[in-house]
Short mmCIF file of C-alpha atoms and ligand atoms in Angstrom, two decimals:
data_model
loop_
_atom_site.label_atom_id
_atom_site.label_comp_id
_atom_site.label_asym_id
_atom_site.label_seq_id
_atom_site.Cartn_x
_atom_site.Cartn_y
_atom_site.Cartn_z
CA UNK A 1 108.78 163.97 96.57
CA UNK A 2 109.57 162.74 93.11
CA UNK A 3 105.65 161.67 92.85
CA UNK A 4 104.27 165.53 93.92
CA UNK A 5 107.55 167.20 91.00
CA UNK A 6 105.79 164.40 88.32
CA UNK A 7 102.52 166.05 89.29
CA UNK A 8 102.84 169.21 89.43
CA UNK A 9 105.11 168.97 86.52
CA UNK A 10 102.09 167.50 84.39
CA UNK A 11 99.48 169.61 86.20
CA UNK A 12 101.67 172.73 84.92
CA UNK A 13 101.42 171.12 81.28
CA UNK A 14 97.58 170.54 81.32
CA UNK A 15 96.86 173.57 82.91
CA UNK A 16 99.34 176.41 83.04
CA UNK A 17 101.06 176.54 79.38
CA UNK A 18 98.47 176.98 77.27
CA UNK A 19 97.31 180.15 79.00
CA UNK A 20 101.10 181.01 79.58
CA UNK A 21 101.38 183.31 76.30
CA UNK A 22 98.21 185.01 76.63
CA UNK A 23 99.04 185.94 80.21
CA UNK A 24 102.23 187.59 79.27
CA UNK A 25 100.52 189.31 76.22
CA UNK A 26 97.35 190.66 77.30
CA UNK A 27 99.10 191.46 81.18
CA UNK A 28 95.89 189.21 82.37
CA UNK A 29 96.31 186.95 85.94
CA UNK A 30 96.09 183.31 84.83
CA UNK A 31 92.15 182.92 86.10
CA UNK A 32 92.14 179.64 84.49
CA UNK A 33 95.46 178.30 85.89
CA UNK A 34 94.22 179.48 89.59
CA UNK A 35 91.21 178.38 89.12
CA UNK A 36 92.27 174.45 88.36
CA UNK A 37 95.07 174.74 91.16
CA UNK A 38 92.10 175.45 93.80
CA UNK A 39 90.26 172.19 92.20
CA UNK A 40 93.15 170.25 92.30
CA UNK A 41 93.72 171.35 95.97
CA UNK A 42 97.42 173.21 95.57
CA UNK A 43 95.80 176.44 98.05
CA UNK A 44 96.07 174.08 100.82
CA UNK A 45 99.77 172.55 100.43
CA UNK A 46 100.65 173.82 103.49
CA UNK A 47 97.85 173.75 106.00
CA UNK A 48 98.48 170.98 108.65
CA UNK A 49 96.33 167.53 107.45
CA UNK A 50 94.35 168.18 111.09
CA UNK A 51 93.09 171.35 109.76
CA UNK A 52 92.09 169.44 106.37
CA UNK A 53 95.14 170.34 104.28
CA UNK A 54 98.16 168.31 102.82
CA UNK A 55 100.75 169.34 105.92
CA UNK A 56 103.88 169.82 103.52
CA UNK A 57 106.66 172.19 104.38
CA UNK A 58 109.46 174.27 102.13
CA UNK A 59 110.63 171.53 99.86
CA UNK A 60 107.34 170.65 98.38
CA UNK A 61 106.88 174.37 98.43
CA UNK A 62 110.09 174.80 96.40
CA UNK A 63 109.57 171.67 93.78
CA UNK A 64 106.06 173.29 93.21
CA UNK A 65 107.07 176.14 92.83
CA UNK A 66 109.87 175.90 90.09
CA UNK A 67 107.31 172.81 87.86
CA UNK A 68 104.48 175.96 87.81
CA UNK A 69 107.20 178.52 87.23
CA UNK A 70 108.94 176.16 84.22
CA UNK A 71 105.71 176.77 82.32
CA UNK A 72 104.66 180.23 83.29
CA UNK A 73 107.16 182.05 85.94
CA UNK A 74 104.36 184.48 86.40
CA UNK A 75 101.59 181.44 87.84
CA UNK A 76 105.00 180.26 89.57
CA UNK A 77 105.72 183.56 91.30
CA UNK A 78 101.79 183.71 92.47
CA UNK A 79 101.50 180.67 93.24
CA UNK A 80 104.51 181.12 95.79
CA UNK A 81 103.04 184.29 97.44
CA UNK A 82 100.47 182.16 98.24
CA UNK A 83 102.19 180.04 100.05
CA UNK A 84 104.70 182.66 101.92
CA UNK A 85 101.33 184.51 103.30
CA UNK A 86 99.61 181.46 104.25
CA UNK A 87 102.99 179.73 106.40
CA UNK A 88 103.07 183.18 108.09
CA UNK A 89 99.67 182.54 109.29
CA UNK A 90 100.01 179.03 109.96
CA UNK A 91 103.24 179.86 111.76
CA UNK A 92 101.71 182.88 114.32
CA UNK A 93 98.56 183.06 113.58
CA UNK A 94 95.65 182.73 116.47
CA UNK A 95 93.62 179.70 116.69
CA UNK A 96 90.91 181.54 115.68
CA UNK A 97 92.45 183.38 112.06
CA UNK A 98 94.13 179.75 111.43
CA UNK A 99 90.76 178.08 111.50
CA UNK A 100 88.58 181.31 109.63
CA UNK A 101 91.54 181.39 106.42
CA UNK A 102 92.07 177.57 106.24
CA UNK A 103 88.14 177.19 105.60
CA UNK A 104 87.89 179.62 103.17
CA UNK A 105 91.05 178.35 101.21
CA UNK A 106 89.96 174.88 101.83
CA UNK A 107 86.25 175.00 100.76
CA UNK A 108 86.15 178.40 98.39
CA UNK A 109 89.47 177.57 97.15
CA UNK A 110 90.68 181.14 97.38
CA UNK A 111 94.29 182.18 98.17
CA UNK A 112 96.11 184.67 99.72
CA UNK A 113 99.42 187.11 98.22
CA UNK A 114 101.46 189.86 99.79
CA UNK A 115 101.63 193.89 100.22
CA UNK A 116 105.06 194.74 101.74
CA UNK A 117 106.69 196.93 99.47
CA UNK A 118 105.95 200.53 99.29
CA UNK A 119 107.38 203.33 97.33
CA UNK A 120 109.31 205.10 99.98
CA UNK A 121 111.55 202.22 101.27
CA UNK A 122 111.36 200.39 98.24
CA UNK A 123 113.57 197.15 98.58
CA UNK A 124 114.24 197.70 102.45
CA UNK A 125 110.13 196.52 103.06
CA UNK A 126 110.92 195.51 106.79
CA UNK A 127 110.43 199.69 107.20
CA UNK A 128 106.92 200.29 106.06
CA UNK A 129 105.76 203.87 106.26
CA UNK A 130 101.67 203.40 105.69
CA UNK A 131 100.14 204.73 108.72
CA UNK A 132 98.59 202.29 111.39
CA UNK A 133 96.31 203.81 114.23
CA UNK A 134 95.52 201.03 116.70
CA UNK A 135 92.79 201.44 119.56
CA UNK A 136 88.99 199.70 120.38
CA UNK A 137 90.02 196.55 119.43
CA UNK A 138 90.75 197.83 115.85
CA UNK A 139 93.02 198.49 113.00
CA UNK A 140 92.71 201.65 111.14
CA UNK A 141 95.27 201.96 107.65
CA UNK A 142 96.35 204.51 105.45
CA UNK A 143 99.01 204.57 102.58
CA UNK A 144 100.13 202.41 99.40
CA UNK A 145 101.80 198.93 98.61
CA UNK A 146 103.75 199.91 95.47
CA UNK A 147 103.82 196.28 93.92
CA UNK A 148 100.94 193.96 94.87
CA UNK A 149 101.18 190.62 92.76
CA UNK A 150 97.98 188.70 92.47
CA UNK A 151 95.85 192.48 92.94
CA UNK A 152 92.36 191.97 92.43
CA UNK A 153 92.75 188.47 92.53
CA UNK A 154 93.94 187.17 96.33
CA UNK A 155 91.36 187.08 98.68
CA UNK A 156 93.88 187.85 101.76
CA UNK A 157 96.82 190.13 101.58
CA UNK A 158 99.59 189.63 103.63
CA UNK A 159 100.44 193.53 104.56
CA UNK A 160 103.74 194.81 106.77
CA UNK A 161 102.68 197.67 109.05
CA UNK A 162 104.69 199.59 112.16
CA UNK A 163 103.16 198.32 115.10
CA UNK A 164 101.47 201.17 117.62
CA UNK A 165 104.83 202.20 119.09
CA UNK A 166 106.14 203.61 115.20
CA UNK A 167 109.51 202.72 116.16
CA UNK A 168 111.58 201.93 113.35
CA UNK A 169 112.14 197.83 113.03
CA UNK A 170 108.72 197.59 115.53
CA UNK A 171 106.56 196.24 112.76
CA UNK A 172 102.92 193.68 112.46
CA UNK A 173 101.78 191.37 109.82
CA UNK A 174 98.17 192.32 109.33
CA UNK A 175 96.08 189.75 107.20
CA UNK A 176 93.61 192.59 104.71
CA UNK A 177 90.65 190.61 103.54
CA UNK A 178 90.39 191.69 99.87
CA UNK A 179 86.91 192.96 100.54
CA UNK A 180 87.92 195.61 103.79
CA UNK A 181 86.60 198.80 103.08
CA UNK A 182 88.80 201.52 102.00
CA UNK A 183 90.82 199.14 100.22
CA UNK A 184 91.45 199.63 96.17
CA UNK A 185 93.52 198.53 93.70
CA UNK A 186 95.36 200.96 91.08
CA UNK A 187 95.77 198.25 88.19
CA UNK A 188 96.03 200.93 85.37
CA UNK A 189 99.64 201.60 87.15
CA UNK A 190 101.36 198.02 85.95
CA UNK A 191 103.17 197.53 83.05
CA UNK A 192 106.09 195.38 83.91
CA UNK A 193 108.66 194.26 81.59
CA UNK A 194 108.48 190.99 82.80
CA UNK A 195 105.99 188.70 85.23
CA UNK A 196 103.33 190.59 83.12
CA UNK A 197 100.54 188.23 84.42
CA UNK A 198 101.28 188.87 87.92
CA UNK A 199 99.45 192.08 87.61
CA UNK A 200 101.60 193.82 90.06
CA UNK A 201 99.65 196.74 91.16
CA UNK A 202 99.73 199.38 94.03
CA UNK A 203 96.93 198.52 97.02
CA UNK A 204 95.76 201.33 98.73
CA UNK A 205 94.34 201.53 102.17
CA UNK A 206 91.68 204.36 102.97
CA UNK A 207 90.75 204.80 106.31
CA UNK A 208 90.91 200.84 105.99
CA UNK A 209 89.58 199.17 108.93
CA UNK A 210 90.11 195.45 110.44
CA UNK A 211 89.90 193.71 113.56
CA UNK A 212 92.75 193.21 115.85
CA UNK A 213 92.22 189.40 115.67
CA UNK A 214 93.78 190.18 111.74
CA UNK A 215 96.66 191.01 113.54
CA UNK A 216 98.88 188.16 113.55
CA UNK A 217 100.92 187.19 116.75
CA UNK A 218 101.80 189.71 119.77
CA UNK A 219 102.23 193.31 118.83
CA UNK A 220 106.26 194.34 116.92
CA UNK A 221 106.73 190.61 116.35
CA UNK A 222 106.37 191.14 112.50
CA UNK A 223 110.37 191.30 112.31
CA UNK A 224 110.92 187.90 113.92
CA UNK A 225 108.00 186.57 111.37
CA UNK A 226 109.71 188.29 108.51
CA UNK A 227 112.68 186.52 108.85
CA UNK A 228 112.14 182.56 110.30
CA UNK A 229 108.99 182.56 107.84
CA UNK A 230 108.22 185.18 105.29
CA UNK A 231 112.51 184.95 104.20
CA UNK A 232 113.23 181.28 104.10
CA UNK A 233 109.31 180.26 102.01
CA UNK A 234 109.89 183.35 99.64
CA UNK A 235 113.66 183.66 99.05
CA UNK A 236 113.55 179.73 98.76
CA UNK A 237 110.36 180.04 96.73
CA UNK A 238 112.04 183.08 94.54
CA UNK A 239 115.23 180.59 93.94
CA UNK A 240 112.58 177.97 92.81
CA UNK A 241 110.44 180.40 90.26
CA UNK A 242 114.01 181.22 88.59
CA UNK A 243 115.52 177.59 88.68
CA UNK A 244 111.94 177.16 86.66
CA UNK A 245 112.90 179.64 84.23
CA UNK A 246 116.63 178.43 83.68
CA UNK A 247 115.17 174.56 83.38
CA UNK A 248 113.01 176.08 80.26
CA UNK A 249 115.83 177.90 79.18
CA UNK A 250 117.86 175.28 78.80
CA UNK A 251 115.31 173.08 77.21
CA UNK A 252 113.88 176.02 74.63
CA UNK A 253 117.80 176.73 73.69
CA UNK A 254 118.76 172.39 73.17
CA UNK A 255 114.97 172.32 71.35
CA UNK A 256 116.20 174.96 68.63
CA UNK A 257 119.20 173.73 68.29
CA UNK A 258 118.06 170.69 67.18
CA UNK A 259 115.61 171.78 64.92
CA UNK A 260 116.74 174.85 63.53
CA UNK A 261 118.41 172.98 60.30
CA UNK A 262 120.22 174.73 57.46
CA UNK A 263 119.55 174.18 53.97
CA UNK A 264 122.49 172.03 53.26
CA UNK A 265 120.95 169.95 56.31
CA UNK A 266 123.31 171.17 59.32
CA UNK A 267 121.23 172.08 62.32
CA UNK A 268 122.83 174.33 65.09
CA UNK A 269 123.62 171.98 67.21
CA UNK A 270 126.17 170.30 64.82
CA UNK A 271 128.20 174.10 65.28
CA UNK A 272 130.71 174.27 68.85
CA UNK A 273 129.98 177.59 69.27
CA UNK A 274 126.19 176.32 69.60
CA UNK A 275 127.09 173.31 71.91
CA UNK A 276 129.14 175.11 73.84
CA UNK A 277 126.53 178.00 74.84
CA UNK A 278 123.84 174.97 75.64
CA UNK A 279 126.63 173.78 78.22
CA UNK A 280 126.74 176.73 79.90
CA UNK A 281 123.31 177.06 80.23
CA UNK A 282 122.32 173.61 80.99
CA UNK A 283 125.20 173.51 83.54
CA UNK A 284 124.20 176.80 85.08
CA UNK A 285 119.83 175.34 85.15
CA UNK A 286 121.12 171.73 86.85
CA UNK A 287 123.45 173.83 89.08
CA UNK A 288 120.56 176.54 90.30
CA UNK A 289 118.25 173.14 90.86
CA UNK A 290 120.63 171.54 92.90
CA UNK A 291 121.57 174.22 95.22
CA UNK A 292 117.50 175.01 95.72
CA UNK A 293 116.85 171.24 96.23
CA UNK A 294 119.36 171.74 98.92
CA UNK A 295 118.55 174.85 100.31
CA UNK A 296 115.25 173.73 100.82
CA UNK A 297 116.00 170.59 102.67
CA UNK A 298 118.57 172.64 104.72
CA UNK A 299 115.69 174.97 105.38
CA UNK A 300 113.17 172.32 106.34
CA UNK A 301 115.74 171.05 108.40
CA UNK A 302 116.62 174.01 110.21
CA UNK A 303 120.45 173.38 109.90
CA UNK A 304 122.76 175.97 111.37
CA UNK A 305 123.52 177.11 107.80
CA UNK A 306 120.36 177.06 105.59
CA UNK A 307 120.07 180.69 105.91
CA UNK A 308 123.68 181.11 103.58
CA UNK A 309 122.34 178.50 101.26
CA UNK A 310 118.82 180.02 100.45
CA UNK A 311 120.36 183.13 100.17
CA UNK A 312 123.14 181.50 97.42
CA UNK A 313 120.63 179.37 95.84
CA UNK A 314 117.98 182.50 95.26
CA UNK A 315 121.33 185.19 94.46
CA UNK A 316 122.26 182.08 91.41
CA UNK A 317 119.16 181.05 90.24
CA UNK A 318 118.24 185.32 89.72
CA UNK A 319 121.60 186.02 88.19
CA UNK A 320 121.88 183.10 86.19
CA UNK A 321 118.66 183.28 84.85
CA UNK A 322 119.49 186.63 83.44
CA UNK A 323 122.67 185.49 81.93
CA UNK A 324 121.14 182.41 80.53
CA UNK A 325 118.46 184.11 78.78
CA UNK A 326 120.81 186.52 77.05
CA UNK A 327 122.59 183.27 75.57
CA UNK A 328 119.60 181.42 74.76
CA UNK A 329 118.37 184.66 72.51
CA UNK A 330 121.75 184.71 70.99
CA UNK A 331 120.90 180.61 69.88
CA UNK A 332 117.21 181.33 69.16
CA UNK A 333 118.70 184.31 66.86
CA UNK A 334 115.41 185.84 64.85
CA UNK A 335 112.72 183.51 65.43
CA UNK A 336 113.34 184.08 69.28
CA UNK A 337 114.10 188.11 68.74
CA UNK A 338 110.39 187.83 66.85
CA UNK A 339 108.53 186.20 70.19
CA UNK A 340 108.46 182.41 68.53
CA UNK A 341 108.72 180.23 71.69
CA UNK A 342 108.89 181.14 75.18
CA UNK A 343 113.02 182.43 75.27
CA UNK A 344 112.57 186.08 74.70
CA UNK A 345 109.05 185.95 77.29
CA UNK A 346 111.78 184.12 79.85
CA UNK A 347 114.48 186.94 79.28
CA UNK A 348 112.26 189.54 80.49
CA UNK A 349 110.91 187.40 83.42
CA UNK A 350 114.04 186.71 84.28
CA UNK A 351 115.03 190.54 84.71
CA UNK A 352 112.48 190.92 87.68
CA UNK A 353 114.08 188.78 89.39
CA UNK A 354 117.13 190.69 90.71
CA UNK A 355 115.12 193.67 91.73
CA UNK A 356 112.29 191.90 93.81
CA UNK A 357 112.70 192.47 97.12
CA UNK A 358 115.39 191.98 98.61
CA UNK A 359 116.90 192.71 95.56
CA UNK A 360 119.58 190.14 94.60
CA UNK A 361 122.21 193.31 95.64
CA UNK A 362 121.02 193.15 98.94
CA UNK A 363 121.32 189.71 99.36
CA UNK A 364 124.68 189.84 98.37
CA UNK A 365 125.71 191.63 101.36
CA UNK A 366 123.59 189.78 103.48
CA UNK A 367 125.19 186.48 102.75
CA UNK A 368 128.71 188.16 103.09
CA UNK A 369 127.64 189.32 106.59
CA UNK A 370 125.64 185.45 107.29
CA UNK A 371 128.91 184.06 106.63
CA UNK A 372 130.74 185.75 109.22
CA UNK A 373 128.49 185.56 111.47
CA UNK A 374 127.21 188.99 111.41
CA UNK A 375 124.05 190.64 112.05
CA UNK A 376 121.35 190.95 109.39
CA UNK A 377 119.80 193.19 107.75
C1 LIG B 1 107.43 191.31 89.17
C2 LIG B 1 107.42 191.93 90.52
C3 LIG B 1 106.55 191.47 91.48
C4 LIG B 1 106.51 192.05 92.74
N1 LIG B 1 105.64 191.59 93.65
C5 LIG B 1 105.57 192.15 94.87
C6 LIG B 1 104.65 191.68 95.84
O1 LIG B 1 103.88 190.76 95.59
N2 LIG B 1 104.61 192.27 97.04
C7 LIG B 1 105.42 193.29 97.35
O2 LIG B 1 105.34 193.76 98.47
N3 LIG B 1 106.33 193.76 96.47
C8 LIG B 1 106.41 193.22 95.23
N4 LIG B 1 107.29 193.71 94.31
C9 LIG B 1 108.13 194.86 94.65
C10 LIG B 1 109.57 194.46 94.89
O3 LIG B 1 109.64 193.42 95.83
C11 LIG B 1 110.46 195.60 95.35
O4 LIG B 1 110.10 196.04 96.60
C12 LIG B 1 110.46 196.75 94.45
O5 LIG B 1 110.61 196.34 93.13
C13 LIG B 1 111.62 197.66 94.86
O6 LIG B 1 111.64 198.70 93.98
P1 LIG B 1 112.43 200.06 94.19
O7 LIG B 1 112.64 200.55 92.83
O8 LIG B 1 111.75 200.97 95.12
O9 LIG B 1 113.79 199.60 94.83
P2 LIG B 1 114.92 200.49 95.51
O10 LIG B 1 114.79 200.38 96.98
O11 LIG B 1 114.93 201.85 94.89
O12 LIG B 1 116.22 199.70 95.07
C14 LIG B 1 116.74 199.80 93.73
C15 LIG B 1 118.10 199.15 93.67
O13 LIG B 1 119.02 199.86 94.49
C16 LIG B 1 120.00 198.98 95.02
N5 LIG B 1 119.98 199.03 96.49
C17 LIG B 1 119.09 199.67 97.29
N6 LIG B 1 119.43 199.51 98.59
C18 LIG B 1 120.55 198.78 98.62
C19 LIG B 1 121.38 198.30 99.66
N7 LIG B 1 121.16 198.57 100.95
N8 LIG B 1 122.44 197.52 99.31
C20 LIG B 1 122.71 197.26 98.01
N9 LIG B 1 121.96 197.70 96.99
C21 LIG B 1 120.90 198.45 97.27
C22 LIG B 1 119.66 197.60 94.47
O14 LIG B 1 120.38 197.40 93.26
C23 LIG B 1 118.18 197.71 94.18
O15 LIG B 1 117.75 196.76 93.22
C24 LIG B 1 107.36 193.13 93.04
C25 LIG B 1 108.27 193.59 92.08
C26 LIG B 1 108.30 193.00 90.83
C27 LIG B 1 109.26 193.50 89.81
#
């Protein structure tokens, strides 16, 4: 483990920060960044080594996931869609959509993101409203994903439907090759505060056709997908992006501190007020990376409670993050107000992260009902 954190920590470096700024200023995906993790073989993670990938599970997942996001927490965030989509495959897919999606990851080094939310049910995505008409052998869609990170840019979205019967809860995970017809993205409609690069755009299906075989598993099993694979690889890989962000917190706030010297040569970090607010932020980054590490290996484990500690770990890292960056603008005082560094960029990353569904108030009551032992969502 501590050899695939060193590289991805110095593949991040090389290849991530120095398009990180431009990403976030001119709203662009990170091409580049994607580009090199294809090359360097990070699309295929997760595929099994017998289907020609690396066969790694949620803690790799997570220790990626938070070295990418330390650098740029929107190529983190992508990056872990990615991965989410392609488990869910992996997990239920047929034989047959396994083997098509592995080879086109594998040798066009392409990769995959998800369309669940949608304007109407907003946080509560495990209710999609888009229309689904099912019959011949095909899949006929019409509606709109509100938030679509990755638009223009994944080659497979990962899209929550209601299965044929339209009963509430019955729902499918449909794989939508980018290149279906009827299927457009409406990228003039994001302007986020924050994850700018993730190009978060609504996807909308026109008399959108696919094969049942895109289906994946037997029909109004999407709910049992959503929650032993979509919930523990994205709420785990959600906990990671933000653990990212509070790691680079804490090192952008101890970096000014140090060198932000005053003329009669005292530098910040000789004030306690200074010190003091670089405890609590450092405390709060090495406590959010603890309680992912171990989340994750609870996950991977499948221990009774894993569910309660992804859930704490990704509830922490979001509100933390927040908090953190609020003190670390207070220590970067008018050179981080201006945009020097990355701590005012990280502050407005960091704000996505509680709304993202399930938004970090619906988790809340989740883990208060895991806890007890009661039923979810
Ligand atoms: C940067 C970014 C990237 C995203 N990427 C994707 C993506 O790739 N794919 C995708 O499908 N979606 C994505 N989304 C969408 C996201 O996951 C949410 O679905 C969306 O932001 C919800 O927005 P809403 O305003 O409709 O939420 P609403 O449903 O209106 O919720 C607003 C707030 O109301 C409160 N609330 C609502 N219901 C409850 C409840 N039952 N209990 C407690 N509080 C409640 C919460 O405070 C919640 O934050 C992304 C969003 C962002 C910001």
């Amino acid at each position: 483990m501590e050899q695939i954190q060193k590289k991805a920590e110095q593949f991040a470096q090389d290849h991530i920060r120095p398009f990180a700024k431009a990403t976030d200023e001119e709203v662009r995906f990170p091409v580049e960044s994607f580009k090199q993790m294809g090359e360097e073989g990070y699309f295929k993670l997760m595929i099994p080594k017998e289907l020609g990938g690396m066969g790694k599970g949620l803690e790799e997942h997570s220790v990626i996931c938070r070295e990418f996001a330390k650098e740029s927490a929107t190529a983190g965030l992508c990056y872990m869609m990615h991965n989410v989509a392609l488990m869910t495959v992996l997990t239920y897919g047929s034989e047959d959509l396994k083997e098509e999606i592995c080879k086109n990851i594998i040798e066009n080094k392409v990769f995959m993101a998800l369309a669940y939310s949608e304007f109407g049910t907003g946080t509560h995505f495990y209710k999609p409203e888009i229309l689904a008409e099912y019959s011949g052998g095909k899949i006929k869609l019409n509606g709109i994903k509100s938030m679509v990170t990755s638009a223009e840019q994944a080659a497979y979205y990962l899209v929550l439907a209601p299965d044929e019967t339209g009963v509430e809860g019955s729902i499918n995970n449909l794989i939508i090759p980018a290149d279906s017809n009827g299927v457009h993205f409406r990228m003039s409609a994001w302007n986020g505060l924050g994850m700018r690069g993730n190009v978060s755009a609504p996807m909308v299906f026109e008399n959108t056709e696919i094969d049942s075989s895109y289906q994946i598993g037997p029909s109004g099993s999407g709910m049992e997908q959503v929650f032993n694979v979509v919930a523990p690889f994205f709420i785990t890989g959600l906990a990671s992006v933000y653990t990212g962000v509070l790691l680079k917190l804490s090192e952008e706030s101890i970096n000014h501190s140090i060198n932000r010297v005053y003329p009669d040569g005292q530098a910040l970090r000789d004030i306690e007020t200074v010190q003091i607010h670089n405890a609590q932020i450092y405390s709060k980054a090495m406590a959010a990376k603890y309680m992912t590490q171990e989340a994750a290996r609870s996950g991977a484990n499948g221990e009774e409670d894993a569910l309660a500690k992804i859930l704490s770990a990704r509830i922490f890292a979001s509100e933390a993050s927040i908090e953190c960056a609020r003190i670390a603008m207070r220590v970067g005082g008018g050179k981080a107000y201006n945009g020097a560094g990355s701590i005012e960029r990280l502050l407005r990353d960091a704000y996505a992260g509680q709304i993202m569904a399930p938004s970090v108030d619906v988790l809340i009551v989740w883990l208060g009902k895991a806890v007890t032992g009661l039923q979810i969502p």
